[in-house]
Every structure is written in structure tokens, then in C-alpha cells.
PDB file of C-alpha atoms in Angstrom:
ATOM      1  CA  MET A   1       5.479  17.703 -11.890  1.00  0.00           C
ATOM      2  CA  GLY A   2       3.072  16.749 -14.561  1.00  0.00           C
ATOM      3  CA  ARG A   3      -0.050  17.695 -15.794  1.00  0.00           C
ATOM      4  CA  ASN A   4      -3.730  16.990 -14.638  1.00  0.00           C
ATOM      5  CA  THR A   5      -6.664  15.704 -16.654  1.00  0.00           C
ATOM      6  CA  GLU A   6      -7.826  19.215 -17.274  1.00  0.00           C
ATOM      7  CA  GLY A   7      -4.321  20.203 -18.755  1.00  0.00           C
ATOM      8  CA  GLU A   8      -3.101  22.203 -15.917  1.00  0.00           C
ATOM      9  CA  ILE A   9       0.149  21.784 -14.346  1.00  0.00           C
ATOM     10  CA  TYR A  10       0.104  19.271 -11.053  1.00  0.00           C
ATOM     11  CA  TRP A  11       2.291  19.454  -8.570  1.00  0.00           C
ATOM     12  CA  ARG A  12       1.982  17.983  -5.000  1.00  0.00           C
ATOM     13  CA  ASP A  13       3.901  18.158  -1.845  1.00  0.00           C
ATOM     14  CA  VAL A  14       4.360  14.398  -0.218  1.00  0.00           C
ATOM     15  CA  GLY A  15       6.211  15.433   2.810  1.00  0.00           C
ATOM     16  CA  THR A  16       3.175  14.379   4.940  1.00  0.00           C
ATOM     17  CA  LEU A  17       1.726  10.554   5.843  1.00  0.00           C
ATOM     18  CA  ASP A  18      -1.564  12.176   4.889  1.00  0.00           C
ATOM     19  CA  SER A  19      -0.408  13.800   1.514  1.00  0.00           C
ATOM     20  CA  PHE A  20       1.481  10.736   0.318  1.00  0.00           C
ATOM     21  CA  TRP A  21      -1.164   8.727   0.727  1.00  0.00           C
ATOM     22  CA  GLN A  22      -3.874  10.871  -0.560  1.00  0.00           C
ATOM     23  CA  SER A  23      -1.703  11.595  -3.764  1.00  0.00           C
ATOM     24  CA  ASN A  24      -1.267   8.063  -4.305  1.00  0.00           C
ATOM     25  CA  ILE A  25      -4.834   7.137  -3.846  1.00  0.00           C
ATOM     26  CA  ASP A  26      -5.887   9.759  -6.046  1.00  0.00           C
ATOM     27  CA  LEU A  27      -4.108   7.886  -8.890  1.00  0.00           C
ATOM     28  CA  VAL A  28      -7.142   5.190  -8.673  1.00  0.00           C
ATOM     29  CA  SER A  29     -10.163   7.863  -8.635  1.00  0.00           C
ATOM     30  CA  GLU A  30     -11.815   7.891 -11.790  1.00  0.00           C
ATOM     31  CA  ASN A  31     -10.694  11.258 -12.668  1.00  0.00           C
ATOM     32  CA  PRO A  32      -7.368  11.400 -11.028  1.00  0.00           C
ATOM     33  CA  GLN A  33      -5.590  15.044 -10.725  1.00  0.00           C
ATOM     34  CA  LEU A  34      -2.345  13.587 -12.681  1.00  0.00           C
ATOM     35  CA  ASP A  35      -3.069  11.845 -15.484  1.00  0.00           C
ATOM     36  CA  ILE A  36      -0.202   9.370 -15.194  1.00  0.00           C
ATOM     37  CA  TYR A  37      -1.144   7.920 -18.816  1.00  0.00           C
ATOM     38  CA  ASP A  38      -0.286  11.641 -20.630  1.00  0.00           C
ATOM     39  CA  GLN A  39       2.310  10.827 -23.354  1.00  0.00           C
ATOM     40  CA  SER A  40       3.334  14.412 -23.413  1.00  0.00           C
ATOM     41  CA  TRP A  41       4.331  14.355 -19.631  1.00  0.00           C
ATOM     42  CA  PRO A  42       5.572  10.968 -19.210  1.00  0.00           C
ATOM     43  CA  ILE A  43       6.657   9.741 -15.746  1.00  0.00           C
ATOM     44  CA  ARG A  44      10.053   8.255 -16.008  1.00  0.00           C
ATOM     45  CA  GLY A  45      11.112   6.046 -12.848  1.00  0.00           C
ATOM     46  CA  ASN A  46      13.548   3.286 -12.015  1.00  0.00           C
ATOM     47  CA  PRO A  47      12.695   0.371 -14.689  1.00  0.00           C
ATOM     48  CA  ILE A  48      11.841  -2.760 -12.683  1.00  0.00           C
ATOM     49  CA  GLN A  49      12.704  -6.324 -13.961  1.00  0.00           C
ATOM     50  CA  ALA A  50       9.522  -8.172 -12.829  1.00  0.00           C
ATOM     51  CA  TYR A  51       7.434 -10.984 -14.012  1.00  0.00           C
ATOM     52  CA  PRO A  52       3.746  -9.776 -15.001  1.00  0.00           C
ATOM     53  CA  SER A  53       1.476  -9.958 -11.814  1.00  0.00           C
ATOM     54  CA  LYS A  54      -0.659 -13.056 -10.996  1.00  0.00           C
ATOM     55  CA  PHE A  55      -4.307 -13.734  -9.654  1.00  0.00           C
ATOM     56  CA  PHE A  56      -5.608 -16.617  -8.529  1.00  0.00           C
ATOM     57  CA  TYR A  57      -9.207 -16.740  -7.258  1.00  0.00           C
ATOM     58  CA  LYS A  58     -10.074 -20.267  -6.066  1.00  0.00           C
ATOM     59  CA  HIS A  59     -13.259 -19.203  -4.322  1.00  0.00           C
ATOM     60  CA  SER A  60     -16.086 -17.404  -5.562  1.00  0.00           C
ATOM     61  CA  ASN A  61     -17.180 -15.415  -2.651  1.00  0.00           C
ATOM     62  CA  VAL A  62     -13.733 -13.197  -2.713  1.00  0.00           C
ATOM     63  CA  HIS A  63     -14.240  -9.802  -4.355  1.00  0.00           C
ATOM     64  CA  PRO A  64     -11.178  -9.335  -6.426  1.00  0.00           C
ATOM     65  CA  VAL A  65      -9.161  -6.215  -7.637  1.00  0.00           C
ATOM     66  CA  ASP A  66     -11.192  -3.226  -7.762  1.00  0.00           C
ATOM     67  CA  ASN A  67     -10.105   0.808  -8.702  1.00  0.00           C
ATOM     68  CA  SER A  68      -6.538  -0.360  -8.167  1.00  0.00           C
ATOM     69  CA  LEU A  69      -3.008   0.013  -9.696  1.00  0.00           C
ATOM     70  CA  ILE A  70      -1.057  -3.173  -9.550  1.00  0.00           C
ATOM     71  CA  GLY A  71       3.038  -3.029 -10.063  1.00  0.00           C
ATOM     72  CA  GLY A  72       4.611  -6.030 -11.751  1.00  0.00           C
ATOM     73  CA  GLY A  73       5.824  -9.339  -9.740  1.00  0.00           C
ATOM     74  CA  CYS A  74       2.747  -9.520  -7.400  1.00  0.00           C
ATOM     75  CA  VAL A  75       1.145 -12.563  -6.537  1.00  0.00           C
ATOM     76  CA  ILE A  76      -2.207 -11.989  -5.326  1.00  0.00           C
ATOM     77  CA  THR A  77      -4.284 -15.248  -4.083  1.00  0.00           C
ATOM     78  CA  ASP A  78      -8.296 -14.980  -2.849  1.00  0.00           C
ATOM     79  CA  ALA A  79      -7.501 -11.540  -1.783  1.00  0.00           C
ATOM     80  CA  SER A  80      -9.521  -8.664  -2.138  1.00  0.00           C
ATOM     81  CA  ILE A  81      -7.992  -4.990  -3.116  1.00  0.00           C
ATOM     82  CA  SER A  82     -10.009  -2.199  -3.575  1.00  0.00           C
ATOM     83  CA  ASN A  83      -8.890   1.586  -3.915  1.00  0.00           C
ATOM     84  CA  SER A  84      -5.190   0.556  -3.258  1.00  0.00           C
ATOM     85  CA  VAL A  85      -1.941   1.374  -5.173  1.00  0.00           C
ATOM     86  CA  LEU A  86       0.169  -1.777  -5.092  1.00  0.00           C
ATOM     87  CA  PHE A  87       4.214  -1.601  -5.981  1.00  0.00           C
ATOM     88  CA  ASP A  88       6.267  -4.140  -7.326  1.00  0.00           C
ATOM     89  CA  HIS A  89       6.733  -7.604  -5.937  1.00  0.00           C
ATOM     90  CA  ILE A  90       3.876  -7.881  -3.325  1.00  0.00           C
ATOM     91  CA  LYS A  91       2.559 -11.006  -2.202  1.00  0.00           C
ATOM     92  CA  ILE A  92      -0.999 -11.297  -0.542  1.00  0.00           C
ATOM     93  CA  ASP A  93      -2.518 -14.230   0.721  1.00  0.00           C
ATOM     94  CA  ALA A  94      -5.830 -15.841   0.836  1.00  0.00           C
ATOM     95  CA  PHE A  95      -8.877 -14.096   2.199  1.00  0.00           C
ATOM     96  CA  SER A  96      -6.968 -10.730   3.041  1.00  0.00           C
ATOM     97  CA  LYS A  97      -8.738  -7.290   2.280  1.00  0.00           C
ATOM     98  CA  VAL A  98      -6.556  -4.528   1.646  1.00  0.00           C
ATOM     99  CA  ASP A  99      -8.577  -1.033   1.048  1.00  0.00           C
ATOM    100  CA  HIS A 100      -7.152   2.248   0.530  1.00  0.00           C
ATOM    101  CA  CYS A 101      -3.979   1.101   1.059  1.00  0.00           C
ATOM    102  CA  VAL A 102      -0.460   2.093  -0.531  1.00  0.00           C
ATOM    103  CA  VAL A 103       1.836  -0.508  -0.501  1.00  0.00           C
ATOM    104  CA  LEU A 104       5.258  -0.516  -1.446  1.00  0.00           C
ATOM    105  CA  PRO A 105       7.542  -2.862  -2.856  1.00  0.00           C
ATOM    106  CA  GLN A 106       8.413  -6.335  -1.450  1.00  0.00           C
ATOM    107  CA  VAL A 107       5.639  -6.531   0.830  1.00  0.00           C
ATOM    108  CA  LYS A 108       4.306  -9.829   2.117  1.00  0.00           C
ATOM    109  CA  ILE A 109       0.456  -9.669   3.610  1.00  0.00           C
ATOM    110  CA  GLY A 110      -0.291 -12.978   5.252  1.00  0.00           C
ATOM    111  CA  LYS A 111      -3.906 -15.084   5.317  1.00  0.00           C
ATOM    112  CA  ASN A 112      -6.987 -13.184   6.572  1.00  0.00           C
ATOM    113  CA  CYS A 113      -5.384 -10.130   7.270  1.00  0.00           C
ATOM    114  CA  VAL A 114      -7.543  -6.389   7.074  1.00  0.00           C
ATOM    115  CA  LEU A 115      -5.767  -3.428   6.054  1.00  0.00           C
ATOM    116  CA  LYS A 116      -7.471   0.034   5.604  1.00  0.00           C
ATOM    117  CA  ASN A 117      -6.022   3.409   5.003  1.00  0.00           C
ATOM    118  CA  CYS A 118      -2.832   2.325   5.596  1.00  0.00           C
ATOM    119  CA  ILE A 119       0.946   2.899   4.027  1.00  0.00           C
ATOM    120  CA  ILE A 120       2.641  -0.298   4.436  1.00  0.00           C
ATOM    121  CA  ASP A 121       6.521   0.417   4.205  1.00  0.00           C
ATOM    122  CA  ARG A 122       9.044  -1.768   1.709  1.00  0.00           C
ATOM    123  CA  GLU A 123       9.716  -5.044   2.724  1.00  0.00           C
ATOM    124  CA  CYS A 124       7.148  -5.746   5.579  1.00  0.00           C
ATOM    125  CA  GLU A 125       5.870  -9.240   6.606  1.00  0.00           C
ATOM    126  CA  ILE A 126       2.386  -8.664   7.508  1.00  0.00           C
ATOM    127  CA  PRO A 127       1.606 -11.673   9.602  1.00  0.00           C
ATOM    128  CA  ASP A 128      -1.549 -14.038   9.509  1.00  0.00           C
ATOM    129  CA  GLY A 129      -4.794 -12.651  10.995  1.00  0.00           C
ATOM    130  CA  MET A 130      -3.493  -9.005  11.247  1.00  0.00           C
ATOM    131  CA  GLN A 131      -5.482  -6.173  11.180  1.00  0.00           C
ATOM    132  CA  ILE A 132      -4.681  -2.662  10.737  1.00  0.00           C
ATOM    133  CA  GLY A 133      -7.132   0.346  10.250  1.00  0.00           C
ATOM    134  CA  VAL A 134     -10.122  -1.344  12.076  1.00  0.00           C
ATOM    135  CA  ASP A 135      -9.191  -0.385  15.822  1.00  0.00           C
ATOM    136  CA  ARG A 136      -7.934   2.850  15.919  1.00  0.00           C
ATOM    137  CA  GLU A 137      -6.714   2.723  19.803  1.00  0.00           C
ATOM    138  CA  GLU A 138      -4.896  -0.395  19.039  1.00  0.00           C
ATOM    139  CA  ASP A 139      -3.695   0.934  15.909  1.00  0.00           C
ATOM    140  CA  LYS A 140      -2.060   4.011  18.353  1.00  0.00           C
ATOM    141  CA  LYS A 141      -0.256   1.760  20.462  1.00  0.00           C
ATOM    142  CA  ARG A 142       1.041  -0.402  17.135  1.00  0.00           C
ATOM    143  CA  PHE A 143       1.894   2.003  14.626  1.00  0.00           C
ATOM    144  CA  ARG A 144       2.264   5.511  13.863  1.00  0.00           C
ATOM    145  CA  ILE A 145      -0.863   7.406  13.003  1.00  0.00           C
ATOM    146  CA  SER A 146      -0.914  10.843  10.929  1.00  0.00           C
ATOM    147  CA  SER A 147      -1.675  13.957  12.088  1.00  0.00           C
ATOM    148  CA  THR A 148      -5.454  14.016  10.891  1.00  0.00           C
ATOM    149  CA  GLY A 149      -5.735  10.177  12.233  1.00  0.00           C
ATOM    150  CA  LYS A 150      -6.690   8.986   8.518  1.00  0.00           C
ATOM    151  CA  VAL A 151      -3.614   7.221   7.517  1.00  0.00           C
ATOM    152  CA  ILE A 152      -1.641   4.585   9.419  1.00  0.00           C
ATOM    153  CA  LEU A 153       2.230   3.781   8.859  1.00  0.00           C
ATOM    154  CA  VAL A 154       3.512   0.413   9.345  1.00  0.00           C
ATOM    155  CA  THR A 155       7.159  -0.495   8.795  1.00  0.00           C
ATOM    156  CA  SER A 156       9.429  -3.643   9.397  1.00  0.00           C
ATOM    157  CA  LYS A 157      10.756  -2.445  12.457  1.00  0.00           C
ATOM    158  CA  MET A 158       7.176  -1.536  14.150  1.00  0.00           C
ATOM    159  CA  LEU A 159       6.179  -4.938  13.042  1.00  0.00           C
ATOM    160  CA  LYS A 160       9.428  -6.693  14.726  1.00  0.00           C
ATOM    161  CA  ILE A 161       8.909  -4.651  18.052  1.00  0.00           C
ATOM    162  CA  LEU A 162       5.170  -6.652  18.062  1.00  0.00           C
ATOM    163  CA  GLU A 163       6.832 -10.081  17.903  1.00  0.00           C
ATOM    164  CA  GLY A 164       9.035  -9.008  20.603  1.00  0.00           C
ATOM    165  CA  GLN A 165      12.341  -8.524  19.039  1.00  0.00           C
ATOM    166  CA  GLU A 166      14.595  -5.871  20.464  1.00  0.00           C
ATOM    167  CA  ILE A 167      15.664  -2.705  19.058  1.00  0.00           C
ATOM    168  CA  GLY A 168      18.726  -1.216  19.734  1.00  0.00           C
ATOM    169  CA  GLU A 169      19.395   2.725  19.885  1.00  0.00           C
ATOM    170  CA  GLU A 170      20.364   3.056  16.428  1.00  0.00           C
ATOM    171  CA  GLY A 171      16.979   1.684  15.099  1.00  0.00           C
ATOM    172  CA  HIS A 172      18.804  -1.949  14.385  1.00  0.00           C
ATOM    173  CA  LEU A 173      17.329  -5.134  16.083  1.00  0.00           C
ATOM    174  CA  ASP A 174      19.988  -6.231  18.842  1.00  0.00           C
TER     175      ASP A 174
END
């Protein structure tokens, strides 16, 4: 619980993909419902020891970061990020586009990727050229789509299945 920008109590059930995604994406809006900078309701988390995030933009045709929250230890190289929440220790390679995404810690996103309306689970490695959130029918075959059809969940297990690695009965790689 916390207070929103009008001083009212803020609480959200984040038990679904849609509600988890929406509560995070709301934080990057102009007037978010939860004021994470309100000193009278400090948000306490597990402090992460991380170096500052780095941004490299060598190409002028790349639109850099816009309306986004970026955690510590991220390295962004010639990538476009908009309306997204990136947790800590994320690496995004050249010419990738991340839009309306929640990216959990320790994710690597390859070159020339397009990610839209996604939740990327921790420790995922998105291969070069992968497009998620662009072709709904293709996404349904590869990933989990929320009940509203708006949000796509990507886990490392799903990515390993795409690579052709076998998954055992208990969800472990064979």
C-alpha cells in the first residue's frame, strides 16, 4: 500500500498478468496512480548493489529512452526504450525496440529485437531478431498471452523450448 498522487491510499491486486503489467506501466505515465517519490510513504525493497546504468548511442537514427524507469546496472546500446520499466542488470543490444514492457532482472535482449506489451521474466535471453508483440498468432504459439490478449509473458523455459531444448516433466531441462 502507498499513497497515490492525490494523497489517497493506493492498493492493487497484481495477481494476473494484466494487472501486474498495468500497475508497472502506470508508473511511467505522466501522473501515475502511485507516487513512488512520496517520502511519507517510502517504498522499501531489497537494495541491489549495482553500478550505474550506461547508455551508448552511436547512431543518430535511434530514438533513445522515453517515459521509462531504468534500474541499476543496465547497459543500453543503440536501443529504443519507451513507456517501459526495466529492473536491474539488463543488457539491450543495438537497434532493438522495447515498448510498453516490464523487464525483470538479469535479462539480455539481442540485436534488432522488437518487444511490445511484454513481461519478460528474469534471466531470459532474447535472441537476435526476435519479435514479440508484433504477430499475435505467432505469439500464441510461442508464449503465454494474458486473458485480455493484451500482455505477453516470456519466460526462459519458453525460450529454451523455442531453441529445441527438451523440457522434462518437472519443468527442468533434460
